[in-house]
Tab-separated table of C-alpha atoms (C1' of nucleotides) in Angstrom:
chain	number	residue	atom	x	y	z
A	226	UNK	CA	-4.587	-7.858	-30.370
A	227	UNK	CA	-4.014	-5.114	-33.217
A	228	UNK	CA	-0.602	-4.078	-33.969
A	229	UNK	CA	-1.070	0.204	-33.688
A	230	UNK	CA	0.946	2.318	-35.317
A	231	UNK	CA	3.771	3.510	-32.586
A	232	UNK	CA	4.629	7.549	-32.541
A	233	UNK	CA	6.493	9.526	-30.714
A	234	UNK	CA	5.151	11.844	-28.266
A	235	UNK	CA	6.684	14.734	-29.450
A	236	UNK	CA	5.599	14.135	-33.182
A	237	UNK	CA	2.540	14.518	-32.662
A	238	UNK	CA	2.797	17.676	-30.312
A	239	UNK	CA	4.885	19.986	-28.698
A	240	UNK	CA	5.388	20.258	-24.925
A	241	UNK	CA	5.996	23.847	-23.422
A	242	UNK	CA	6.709	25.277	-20.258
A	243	UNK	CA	5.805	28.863	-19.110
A	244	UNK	CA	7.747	31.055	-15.856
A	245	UNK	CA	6.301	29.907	-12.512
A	246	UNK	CA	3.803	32.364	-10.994
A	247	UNK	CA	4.399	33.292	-7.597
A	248	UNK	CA	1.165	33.073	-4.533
A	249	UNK	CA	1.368	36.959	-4.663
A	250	UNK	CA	1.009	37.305	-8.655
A	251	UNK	CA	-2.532	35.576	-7.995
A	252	UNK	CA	-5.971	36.859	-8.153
A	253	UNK	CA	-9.469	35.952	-7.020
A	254	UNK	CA	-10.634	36.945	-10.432
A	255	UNK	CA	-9.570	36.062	-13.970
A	256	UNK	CA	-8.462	33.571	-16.134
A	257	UNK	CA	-7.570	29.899	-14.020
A	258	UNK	CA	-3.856	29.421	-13.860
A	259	UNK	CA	-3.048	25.620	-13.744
A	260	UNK	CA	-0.320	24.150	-11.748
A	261	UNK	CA	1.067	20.787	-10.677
A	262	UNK	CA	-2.453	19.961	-9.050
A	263	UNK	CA	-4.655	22.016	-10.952
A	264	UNK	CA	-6.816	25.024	-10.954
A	265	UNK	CA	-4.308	26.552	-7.929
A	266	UNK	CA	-5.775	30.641	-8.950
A	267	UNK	CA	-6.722	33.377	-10.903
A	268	UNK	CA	-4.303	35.512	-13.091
A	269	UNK	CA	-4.843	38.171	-15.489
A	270	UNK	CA	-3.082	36.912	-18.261
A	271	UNK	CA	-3.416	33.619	-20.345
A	272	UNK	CA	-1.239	31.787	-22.371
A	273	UNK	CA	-3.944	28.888	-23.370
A	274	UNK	CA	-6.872	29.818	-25.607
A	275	UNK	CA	-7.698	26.057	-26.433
A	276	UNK	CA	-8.168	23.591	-24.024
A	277	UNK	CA	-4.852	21.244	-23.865
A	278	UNK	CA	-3.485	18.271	-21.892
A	279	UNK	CA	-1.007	19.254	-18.716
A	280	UNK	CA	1.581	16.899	-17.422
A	281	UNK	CA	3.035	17.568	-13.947
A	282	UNK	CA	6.847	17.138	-14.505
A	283	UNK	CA	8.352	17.688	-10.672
A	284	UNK	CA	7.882	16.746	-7.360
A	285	UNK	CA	5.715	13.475	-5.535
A	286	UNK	CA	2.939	14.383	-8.105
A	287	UNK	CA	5.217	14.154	-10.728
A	288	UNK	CA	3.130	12.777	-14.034
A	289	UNK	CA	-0.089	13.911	-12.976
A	290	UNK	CA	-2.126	14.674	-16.088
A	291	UNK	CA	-4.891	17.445	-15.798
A	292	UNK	CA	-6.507	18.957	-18.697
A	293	UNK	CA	-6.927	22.425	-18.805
A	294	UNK	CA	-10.355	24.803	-20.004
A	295	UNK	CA	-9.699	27.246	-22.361
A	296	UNK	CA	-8.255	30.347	-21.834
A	297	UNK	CA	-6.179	29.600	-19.082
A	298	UNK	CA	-2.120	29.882	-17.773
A	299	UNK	CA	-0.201	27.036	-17.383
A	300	UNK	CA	2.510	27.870	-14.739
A	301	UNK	CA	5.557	26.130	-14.564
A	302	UNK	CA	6.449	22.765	-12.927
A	303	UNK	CA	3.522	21.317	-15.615
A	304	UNK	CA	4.050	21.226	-19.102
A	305	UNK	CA	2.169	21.607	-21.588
A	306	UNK	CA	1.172	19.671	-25.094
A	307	UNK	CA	0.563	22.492	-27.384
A	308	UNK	CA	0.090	22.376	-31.425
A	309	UNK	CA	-1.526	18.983	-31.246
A	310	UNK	CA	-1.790	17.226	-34.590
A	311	UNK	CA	-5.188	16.572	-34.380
A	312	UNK	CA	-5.496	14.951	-38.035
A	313	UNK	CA	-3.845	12.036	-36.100
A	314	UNK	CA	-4.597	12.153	-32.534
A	315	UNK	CA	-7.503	12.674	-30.513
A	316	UNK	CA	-6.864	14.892	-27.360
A	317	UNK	CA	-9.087	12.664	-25.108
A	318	UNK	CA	-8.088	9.670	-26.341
A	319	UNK	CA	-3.764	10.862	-25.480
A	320	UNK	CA	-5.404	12.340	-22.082
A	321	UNK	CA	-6.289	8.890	-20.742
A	322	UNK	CA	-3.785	6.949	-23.004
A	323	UNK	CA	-0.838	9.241	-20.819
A	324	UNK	CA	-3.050	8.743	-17.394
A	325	UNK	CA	-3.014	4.412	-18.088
A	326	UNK	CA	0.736	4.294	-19.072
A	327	UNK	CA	2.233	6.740	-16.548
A	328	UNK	CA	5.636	8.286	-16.553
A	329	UNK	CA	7.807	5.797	-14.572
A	330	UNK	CA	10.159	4.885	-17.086
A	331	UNK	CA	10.999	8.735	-17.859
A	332	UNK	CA	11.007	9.962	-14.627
A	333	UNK	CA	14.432	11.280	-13.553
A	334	UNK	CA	16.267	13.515	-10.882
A	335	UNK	CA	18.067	12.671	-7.898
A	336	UNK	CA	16.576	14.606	-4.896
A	337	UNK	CA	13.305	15.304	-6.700
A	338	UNK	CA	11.501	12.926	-8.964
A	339	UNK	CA	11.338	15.275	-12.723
A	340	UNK	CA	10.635	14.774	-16.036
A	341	UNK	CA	12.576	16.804	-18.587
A	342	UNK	CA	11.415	17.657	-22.091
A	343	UNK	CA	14.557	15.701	-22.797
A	344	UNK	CA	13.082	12.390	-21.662
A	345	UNK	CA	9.796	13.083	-22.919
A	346	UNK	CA	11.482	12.959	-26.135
A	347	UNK	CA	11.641	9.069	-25.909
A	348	UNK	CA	7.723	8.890	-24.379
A	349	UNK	CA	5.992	6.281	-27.312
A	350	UNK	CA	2.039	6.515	-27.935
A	351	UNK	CA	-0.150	3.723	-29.448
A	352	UNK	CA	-1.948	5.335	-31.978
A	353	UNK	CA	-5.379	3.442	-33.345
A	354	UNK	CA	-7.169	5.208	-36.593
A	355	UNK	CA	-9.126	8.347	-35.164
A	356	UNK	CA	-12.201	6.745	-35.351
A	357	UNK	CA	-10.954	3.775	-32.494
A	358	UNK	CA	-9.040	6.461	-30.568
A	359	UNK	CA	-13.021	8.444	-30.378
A	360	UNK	CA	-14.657	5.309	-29.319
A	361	UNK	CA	-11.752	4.381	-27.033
A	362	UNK	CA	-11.888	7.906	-25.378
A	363	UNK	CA	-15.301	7.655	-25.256
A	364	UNK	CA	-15.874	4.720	-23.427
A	365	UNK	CA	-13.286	5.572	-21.031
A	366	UNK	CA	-14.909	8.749	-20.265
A	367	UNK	CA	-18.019	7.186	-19.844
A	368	UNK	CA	-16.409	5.038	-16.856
A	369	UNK	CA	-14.923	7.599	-15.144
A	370	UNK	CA	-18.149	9.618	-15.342
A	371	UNK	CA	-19.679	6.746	-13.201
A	372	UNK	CA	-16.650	7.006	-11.104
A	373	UNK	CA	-16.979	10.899	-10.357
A	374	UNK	CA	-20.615	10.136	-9.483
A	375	UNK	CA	-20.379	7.575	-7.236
A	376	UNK	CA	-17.307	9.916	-5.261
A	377	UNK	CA	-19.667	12.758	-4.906
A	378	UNK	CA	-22.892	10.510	-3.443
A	379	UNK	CA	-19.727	10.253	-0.737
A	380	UNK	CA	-19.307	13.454	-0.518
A	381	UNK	CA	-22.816	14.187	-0.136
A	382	UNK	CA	-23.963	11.589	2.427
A	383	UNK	CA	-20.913	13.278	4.547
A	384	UNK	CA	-22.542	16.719	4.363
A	385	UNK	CA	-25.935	15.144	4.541
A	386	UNK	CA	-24.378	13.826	8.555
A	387	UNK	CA	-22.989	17.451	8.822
A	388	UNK	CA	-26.730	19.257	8.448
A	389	UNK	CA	-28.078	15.965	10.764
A	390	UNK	CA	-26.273	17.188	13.339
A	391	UNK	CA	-27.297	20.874	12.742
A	392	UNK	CA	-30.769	19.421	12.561
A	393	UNK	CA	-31.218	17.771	15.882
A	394	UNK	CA	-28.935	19.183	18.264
A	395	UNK	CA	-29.176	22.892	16.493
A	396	UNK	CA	-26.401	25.650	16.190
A	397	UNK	CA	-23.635	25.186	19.003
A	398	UNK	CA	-22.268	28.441	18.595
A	399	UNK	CA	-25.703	29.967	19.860
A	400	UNK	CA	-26.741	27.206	21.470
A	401	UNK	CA	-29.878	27.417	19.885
A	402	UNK	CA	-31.524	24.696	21.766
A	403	UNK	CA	-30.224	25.717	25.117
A	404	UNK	CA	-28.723	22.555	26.151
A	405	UNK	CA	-27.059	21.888	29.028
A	406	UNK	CA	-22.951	23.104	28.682
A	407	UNK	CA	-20.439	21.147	30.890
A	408	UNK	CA	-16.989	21.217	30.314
A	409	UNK	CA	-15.763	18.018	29.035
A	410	UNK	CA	-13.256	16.922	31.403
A	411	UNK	CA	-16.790	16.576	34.024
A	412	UNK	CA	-17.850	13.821	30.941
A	413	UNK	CA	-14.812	11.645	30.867
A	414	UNK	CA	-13.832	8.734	33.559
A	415	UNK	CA	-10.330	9.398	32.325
A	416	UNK	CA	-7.788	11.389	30.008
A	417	UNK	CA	-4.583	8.938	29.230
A	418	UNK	CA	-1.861	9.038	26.642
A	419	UNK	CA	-0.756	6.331	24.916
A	420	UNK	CA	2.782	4.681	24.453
A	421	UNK	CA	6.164	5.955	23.925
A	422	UNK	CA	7.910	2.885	23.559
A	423	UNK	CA	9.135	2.599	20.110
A	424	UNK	CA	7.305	0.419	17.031
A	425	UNK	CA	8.827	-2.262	15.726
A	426	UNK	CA	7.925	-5.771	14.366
A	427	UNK	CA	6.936	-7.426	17.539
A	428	UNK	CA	4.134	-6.334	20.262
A	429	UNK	CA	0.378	-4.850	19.837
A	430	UNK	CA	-1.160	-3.447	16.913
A	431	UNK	CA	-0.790	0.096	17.893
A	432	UNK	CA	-2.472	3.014	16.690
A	433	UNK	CA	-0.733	6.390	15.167
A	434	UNK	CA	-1.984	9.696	14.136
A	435	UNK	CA	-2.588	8.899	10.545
A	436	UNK	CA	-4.927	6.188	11.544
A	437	UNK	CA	-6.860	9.072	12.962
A	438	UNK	CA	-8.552	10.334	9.985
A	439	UNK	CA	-11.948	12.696	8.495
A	440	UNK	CA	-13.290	11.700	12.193
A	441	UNK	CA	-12.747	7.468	11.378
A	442	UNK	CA	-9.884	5.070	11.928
A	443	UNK	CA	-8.227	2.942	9.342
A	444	UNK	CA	-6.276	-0.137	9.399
A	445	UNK	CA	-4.081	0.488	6.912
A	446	UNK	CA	-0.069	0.315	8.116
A	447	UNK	CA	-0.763	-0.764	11.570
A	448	UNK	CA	2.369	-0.527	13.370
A	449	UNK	CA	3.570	-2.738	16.644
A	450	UNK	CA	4.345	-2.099	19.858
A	451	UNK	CA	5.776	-4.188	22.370
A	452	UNK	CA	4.524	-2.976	26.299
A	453	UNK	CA	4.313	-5.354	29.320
A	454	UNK	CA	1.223	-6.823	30.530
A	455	UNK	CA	0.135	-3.755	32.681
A	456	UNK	CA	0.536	-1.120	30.166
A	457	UNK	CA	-0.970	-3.402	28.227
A	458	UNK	CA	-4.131	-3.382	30.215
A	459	UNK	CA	-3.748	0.280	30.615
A	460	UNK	CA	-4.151	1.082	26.944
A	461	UNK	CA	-5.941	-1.834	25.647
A	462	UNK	CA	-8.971	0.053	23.907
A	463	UNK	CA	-12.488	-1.243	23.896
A	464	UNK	CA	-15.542	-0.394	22.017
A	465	UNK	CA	-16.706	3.378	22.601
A	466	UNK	CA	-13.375	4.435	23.123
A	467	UNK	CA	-12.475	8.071	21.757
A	468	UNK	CA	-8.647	8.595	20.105
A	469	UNK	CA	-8.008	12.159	20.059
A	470	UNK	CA	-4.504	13.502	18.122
A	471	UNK	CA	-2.789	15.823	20.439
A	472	UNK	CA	0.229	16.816	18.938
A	473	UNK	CA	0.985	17.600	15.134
A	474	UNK	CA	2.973	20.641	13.029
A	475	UNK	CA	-0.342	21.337	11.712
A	476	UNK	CA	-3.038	23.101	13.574
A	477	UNK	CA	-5.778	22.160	11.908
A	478	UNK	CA	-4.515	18.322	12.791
A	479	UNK	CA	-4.464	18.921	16.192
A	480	UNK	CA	-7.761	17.666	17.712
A	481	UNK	CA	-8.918	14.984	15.041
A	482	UNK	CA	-10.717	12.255	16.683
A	483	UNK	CA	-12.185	9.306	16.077
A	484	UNK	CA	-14.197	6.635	17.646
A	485	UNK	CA	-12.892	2.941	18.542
A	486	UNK	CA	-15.833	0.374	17.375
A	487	UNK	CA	-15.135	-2.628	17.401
A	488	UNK	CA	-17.317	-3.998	14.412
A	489	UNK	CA	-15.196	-1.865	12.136
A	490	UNK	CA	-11.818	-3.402	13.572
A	491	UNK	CA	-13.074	-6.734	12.672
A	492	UNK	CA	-14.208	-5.937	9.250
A	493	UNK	CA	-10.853	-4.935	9.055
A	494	UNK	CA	-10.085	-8.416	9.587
A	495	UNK	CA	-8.251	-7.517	12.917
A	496	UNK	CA	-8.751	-9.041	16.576
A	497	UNK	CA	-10.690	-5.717	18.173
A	498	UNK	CA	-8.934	-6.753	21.575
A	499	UNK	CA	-5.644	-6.769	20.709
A	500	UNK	CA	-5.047	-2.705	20.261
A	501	UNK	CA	-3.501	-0.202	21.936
A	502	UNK	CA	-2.788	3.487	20.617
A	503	UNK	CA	0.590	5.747	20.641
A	504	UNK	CA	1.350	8.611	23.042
A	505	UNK	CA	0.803	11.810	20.255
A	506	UNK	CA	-2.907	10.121	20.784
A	507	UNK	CA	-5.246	11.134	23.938
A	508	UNK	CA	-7.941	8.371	24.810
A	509	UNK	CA	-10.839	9.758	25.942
A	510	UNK	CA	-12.914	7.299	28.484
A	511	UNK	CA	-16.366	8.401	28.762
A	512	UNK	CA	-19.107	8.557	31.206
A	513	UNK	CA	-22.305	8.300	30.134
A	514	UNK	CA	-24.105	11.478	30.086
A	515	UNK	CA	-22.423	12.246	26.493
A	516	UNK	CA	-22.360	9.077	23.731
A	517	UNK	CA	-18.549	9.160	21.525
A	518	UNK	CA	-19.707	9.399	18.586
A	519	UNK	CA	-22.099	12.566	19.462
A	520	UNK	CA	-18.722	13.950	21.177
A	521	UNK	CA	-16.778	13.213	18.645
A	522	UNK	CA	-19.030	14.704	16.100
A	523	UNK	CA	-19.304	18.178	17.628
A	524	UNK	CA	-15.701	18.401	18.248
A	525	UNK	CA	-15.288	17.934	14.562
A	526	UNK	CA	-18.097	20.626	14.334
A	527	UNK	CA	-16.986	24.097	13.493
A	528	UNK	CA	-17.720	24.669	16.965
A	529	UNK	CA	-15.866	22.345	18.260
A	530	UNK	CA	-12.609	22.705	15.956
A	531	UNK	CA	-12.954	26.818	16.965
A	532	UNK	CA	-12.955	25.699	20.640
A	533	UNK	CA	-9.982	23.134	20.175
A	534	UNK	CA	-7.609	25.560	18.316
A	535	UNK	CA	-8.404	28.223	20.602
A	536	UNK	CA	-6.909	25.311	23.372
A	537	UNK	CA	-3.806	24.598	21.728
A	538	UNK	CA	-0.667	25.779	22.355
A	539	UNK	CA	2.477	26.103	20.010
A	540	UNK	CA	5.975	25.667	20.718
A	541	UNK	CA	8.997	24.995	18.317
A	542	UNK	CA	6.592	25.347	15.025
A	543	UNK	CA	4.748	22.598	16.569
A	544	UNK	CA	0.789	22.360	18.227
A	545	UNK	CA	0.318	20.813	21.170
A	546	UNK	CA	-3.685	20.534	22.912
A	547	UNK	CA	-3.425	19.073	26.714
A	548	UNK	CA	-5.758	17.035	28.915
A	549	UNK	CA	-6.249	20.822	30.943
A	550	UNK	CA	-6.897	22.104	27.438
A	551	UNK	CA	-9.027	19.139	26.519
A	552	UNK	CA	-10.782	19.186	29.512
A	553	UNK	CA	-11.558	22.888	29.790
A	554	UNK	CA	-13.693	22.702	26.115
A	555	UNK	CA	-17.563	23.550	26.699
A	556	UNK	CA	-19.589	20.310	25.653
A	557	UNK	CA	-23.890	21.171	25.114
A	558	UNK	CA	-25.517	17.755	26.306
A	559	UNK	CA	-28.576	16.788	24.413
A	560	UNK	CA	-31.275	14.802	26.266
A	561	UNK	CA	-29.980	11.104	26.379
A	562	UNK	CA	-33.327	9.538	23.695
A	563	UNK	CA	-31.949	12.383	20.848
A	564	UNK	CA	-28.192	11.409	21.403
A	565	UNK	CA	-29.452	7.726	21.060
A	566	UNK	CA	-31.528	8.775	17.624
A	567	UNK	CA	-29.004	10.415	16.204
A	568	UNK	CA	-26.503	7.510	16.475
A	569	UNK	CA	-28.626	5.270	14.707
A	570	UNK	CA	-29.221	7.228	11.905
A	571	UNK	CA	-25.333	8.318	11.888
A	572	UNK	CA	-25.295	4.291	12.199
A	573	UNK	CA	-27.229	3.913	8.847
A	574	UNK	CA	-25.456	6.235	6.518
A	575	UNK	CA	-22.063	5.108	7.541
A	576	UNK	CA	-23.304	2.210	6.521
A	577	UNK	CA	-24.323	3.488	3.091
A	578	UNK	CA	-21.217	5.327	2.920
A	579	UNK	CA	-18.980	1.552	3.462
A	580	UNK	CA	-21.489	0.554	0.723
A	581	UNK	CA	-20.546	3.211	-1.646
A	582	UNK	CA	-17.074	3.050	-1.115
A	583	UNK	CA	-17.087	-0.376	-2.043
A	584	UNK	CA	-18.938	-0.229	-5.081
A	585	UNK	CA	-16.463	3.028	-5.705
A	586	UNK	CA	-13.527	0.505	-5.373
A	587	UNK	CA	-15.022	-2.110	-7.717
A	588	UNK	CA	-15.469	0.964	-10.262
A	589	UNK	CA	-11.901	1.704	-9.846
A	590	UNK	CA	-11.346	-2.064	-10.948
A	591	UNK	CA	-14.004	-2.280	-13.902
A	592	UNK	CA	-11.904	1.040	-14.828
A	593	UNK	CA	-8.832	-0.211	-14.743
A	594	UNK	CA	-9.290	-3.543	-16.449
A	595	UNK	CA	-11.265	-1.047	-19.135
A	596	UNK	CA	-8.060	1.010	-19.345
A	597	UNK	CA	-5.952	-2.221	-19.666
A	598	UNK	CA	-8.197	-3.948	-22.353
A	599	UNK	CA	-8.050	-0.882	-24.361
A	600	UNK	CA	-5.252	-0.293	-25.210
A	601	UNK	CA	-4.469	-3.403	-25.721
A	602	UNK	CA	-6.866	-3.323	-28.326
A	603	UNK	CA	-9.205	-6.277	-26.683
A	604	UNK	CA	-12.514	-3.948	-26.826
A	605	UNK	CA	-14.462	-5.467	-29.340
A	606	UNK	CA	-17.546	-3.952	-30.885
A	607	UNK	CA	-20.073	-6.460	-29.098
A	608	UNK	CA	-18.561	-6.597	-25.968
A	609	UNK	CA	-20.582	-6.791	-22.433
A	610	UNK	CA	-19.203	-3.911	-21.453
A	611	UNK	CA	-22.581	-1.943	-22.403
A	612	UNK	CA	-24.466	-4.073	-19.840
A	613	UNK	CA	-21.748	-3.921	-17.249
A	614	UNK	CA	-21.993	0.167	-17.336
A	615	UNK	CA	-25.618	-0.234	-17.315
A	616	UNK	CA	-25.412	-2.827	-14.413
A	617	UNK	CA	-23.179	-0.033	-12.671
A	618	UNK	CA	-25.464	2.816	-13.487
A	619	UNK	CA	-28.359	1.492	-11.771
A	620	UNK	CA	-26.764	0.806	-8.290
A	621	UNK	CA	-25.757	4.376	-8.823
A	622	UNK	CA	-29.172	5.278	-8.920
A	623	UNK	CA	-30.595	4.326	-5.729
A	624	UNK	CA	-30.911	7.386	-3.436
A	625	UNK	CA	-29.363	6.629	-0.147
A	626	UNK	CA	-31.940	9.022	1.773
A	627	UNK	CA	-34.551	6.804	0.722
A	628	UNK	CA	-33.295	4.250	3.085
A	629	UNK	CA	-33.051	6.157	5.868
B	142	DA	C1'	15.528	23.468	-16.253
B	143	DT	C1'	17.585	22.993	-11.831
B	144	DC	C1'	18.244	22.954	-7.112
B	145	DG	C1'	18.230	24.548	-2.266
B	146	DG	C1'	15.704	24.902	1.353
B	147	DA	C1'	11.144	26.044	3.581
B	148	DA	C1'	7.212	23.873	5.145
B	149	DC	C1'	4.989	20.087	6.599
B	150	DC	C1'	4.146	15.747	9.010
B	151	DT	C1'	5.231	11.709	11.853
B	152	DC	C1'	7.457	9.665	15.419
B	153	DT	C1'	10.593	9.202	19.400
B	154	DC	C1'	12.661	10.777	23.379
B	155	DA	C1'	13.529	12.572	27.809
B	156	DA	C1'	12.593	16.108	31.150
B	157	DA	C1'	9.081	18.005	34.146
B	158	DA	C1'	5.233	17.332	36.943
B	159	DG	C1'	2.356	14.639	39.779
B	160	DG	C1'	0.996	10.859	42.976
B	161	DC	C1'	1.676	7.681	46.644
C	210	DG	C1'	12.189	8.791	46.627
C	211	DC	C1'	10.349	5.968	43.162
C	212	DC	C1'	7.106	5.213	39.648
C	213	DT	C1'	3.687	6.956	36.414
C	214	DT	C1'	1.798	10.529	33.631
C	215	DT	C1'	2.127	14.628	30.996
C	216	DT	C1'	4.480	17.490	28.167
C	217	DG	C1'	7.487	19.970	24.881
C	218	DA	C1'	11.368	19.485	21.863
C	219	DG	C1'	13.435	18.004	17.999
C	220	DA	C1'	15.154	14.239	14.715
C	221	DG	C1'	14.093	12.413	10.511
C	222	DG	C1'	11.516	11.918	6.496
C	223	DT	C1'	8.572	13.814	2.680
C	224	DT	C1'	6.501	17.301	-0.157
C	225	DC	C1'	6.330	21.628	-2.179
C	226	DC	C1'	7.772	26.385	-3.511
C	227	DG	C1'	10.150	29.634	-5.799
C	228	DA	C1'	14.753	31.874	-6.854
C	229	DT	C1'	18.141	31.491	-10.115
DNA sequence: ATCGGAACCTCTCAAAAGGC
DNA sequence: GCCTTTTGAGAGGTTCCGAT
């Protein structure tokens, strides 16, 4: 533990706001203009020629740091650290220094969460000798390097089940394979909504619209339900089962599915017989001439999203699709053996994906308990850290498609 | 720098429609 | 005529935008 020398915020820099730009004032072309979330447009104008650290200073993303490229406009709502004393401050080493400490403690403003230049007046900085800020910077960059990596093998084994689909069953718009087209309500045993009753702390684990998610459920905030014993039955789900959202104030909601297996409730450390789903949620029961997860696939296919939207109805600001909407939406069926193939390899690289995720998570830990050792001063010279990067960078290494 | 309110999202409720 | 299913409406909460 080294005692750092302690400064204040604004004496090493000076934080600036510039006039909000409205959506109209932006361009496709020119210089990025940064706002609370980053790059949100072009403008023709800059007021940035060096790159320089942005904190968010309203709303729920309130403290957000970003840093922008140079030659850029910072809009308002974010403010800027200009005239950095760089003699005594490194600008990566503040960047994640301001991302591990946060804003809590300065955050003000009734309604809104804010901060004010007036309370970032009494925001403190640990300042190590330049050379320890560099290495400090550096090592958390190095991290969170890994950490970008590993998110974007996500990101790619997600398209990689996108052109998969493409692959085997071809485009649905053209139907390039000529399958069979039925509508979907000849597929399905049944169409039946969910509860109304009201959640509360007793009953069955019920799930909601945002347990309907990027075509999977999570477990996270699982709410109750009480029901008697023959809704119960009614809406007990069971492996195969296919949750479709039917109700939300945004369209592109409306129509997000996602499949009920069973294996994934338990990992969730759940009892998989236990659930039943609410009534903004459409179960789809299935006969077997289509598998869910092909169905549930193609309706999350552009084809399948064009032919949903084109279904649903508004009313009061609000989008609503219906079993006769459901029902009516033209469904190609692929020859039973291809369905089958394409499930197990969908099979596999959801399984690579859980895989990734984790080791993504345990990055996120290694990262923080970097952050936390830091700047605490605790990150000696000859410290394993080397080998647990290189440990990291390996597993990073392995190309999924190689175990396909 | 501040604040009002639009927009967005989730959830509940009750009326309408359907089935026996 | 009663019970179940389907449906739209809107309350209530959160997030974000932009005018002042």
């Amino acid at each position: 533990m080294k005692a750092w020398e302690q400064v204040f915020l604004t004496e090493i820099c000076r934080p600036k706001q510039w006039p909000t730009i409205t959506q109209e004032q932006l361009t496709e072309i020119g210089y990025p203009v940064y706002g609370a979330n980053g790059v949100i447009g072009y403008f023709d104008r800059y007021n940035h020629e060096e790159p320089t650290i942005l904190i968010t200073c309203r709303g729920a993303t309130c403290g957000t740091i970003n840093v922008c490229e140079s030659k850029s406009y910072v809009t308002g709502n974010a403010m800027a650290l200009d005239n950095l004393d760089t003699l005594k401050v490194n600008q990566d080493y503040l960047a994640h220094f301001l991302k591990h400490k946060g804003f809590k403690y300065i955050i003000t403003g009734a309604a809104q969460p804010q901060i004010t230049l007036q309370s970032l007046g009494k925001y403190k900085i640990d300042l190590p000798p330049l050379p320890e800020q560099k290495r400090i910077a550096d090592i958390l960059d190095r991290a969170d390097e890994l950490r970008t990596k590993r998110r974007q093998a996500i990101e790619h084994l997600n398209e990689l089940k996108k052109s998969i689909f493409l692959d085997m069953f071809g485009d649905p718009v053209t139907n390039s394979k000529g399958w069979v087209i039925k509508p979907l309500e000849q597929l399905v045993h049944e169409f039946r909504y969910g509860t109304s009753n009201k959640s509360g702390e007793k009953g069955y684990p019920t799930l909601r619209i945002p347990n309907v998610f990027q075509g999977e459920l999570n477990f996270e905030e699982i709410k109750n339900v009480l029901v008697d014993d023959s809704e119960f039955h009614r809406l007990k789900l069971q492996e195969g089962d296919l949750l479709i959202v039917r109700t939300n104030g945004n369209q592109n909601y409306v129509g997000r599915c996602a499949v009920f297996e069973t294996c994934r409730v338990i990992e969730s450390g759940y009892d998989d017989n236990i659930f039943i789903y609410a009534s903004y949620l459409i179960r789809l029961r299935l006969r077997n001439e289509v598998n869910s997860i092909y169905l549930r696939d193609f309706l999350l296919s552009q084809e399948g999203r064009r032919q949903l939207l084109s279904k649903s109805k508004t009313s009061a600001g609000q989008y609503n699709i219906n079993t006769q909407g459901l029902g009516s939406i033209n469904i190609p069926i692929p020859c039973p053996n291809l369905q089958k193939k394409y499930i197990n390899r969908i099979v596999v690289i959801s399984k690579q994906i859980k895989i990734y995720q984790l080791f993504f998570e345990q990055l996120n830990n290694l990262f923080s308990s970097l952050q936390d050792r830091a700047f605490k001063g605790e990150l000696s010279k000859n410290d394993s850290l080397e080998s647990i990067l290189k440990n990291h960078a390996k597993n990073q290494n392995k190309q999924p498609e190689s175990q396909l």
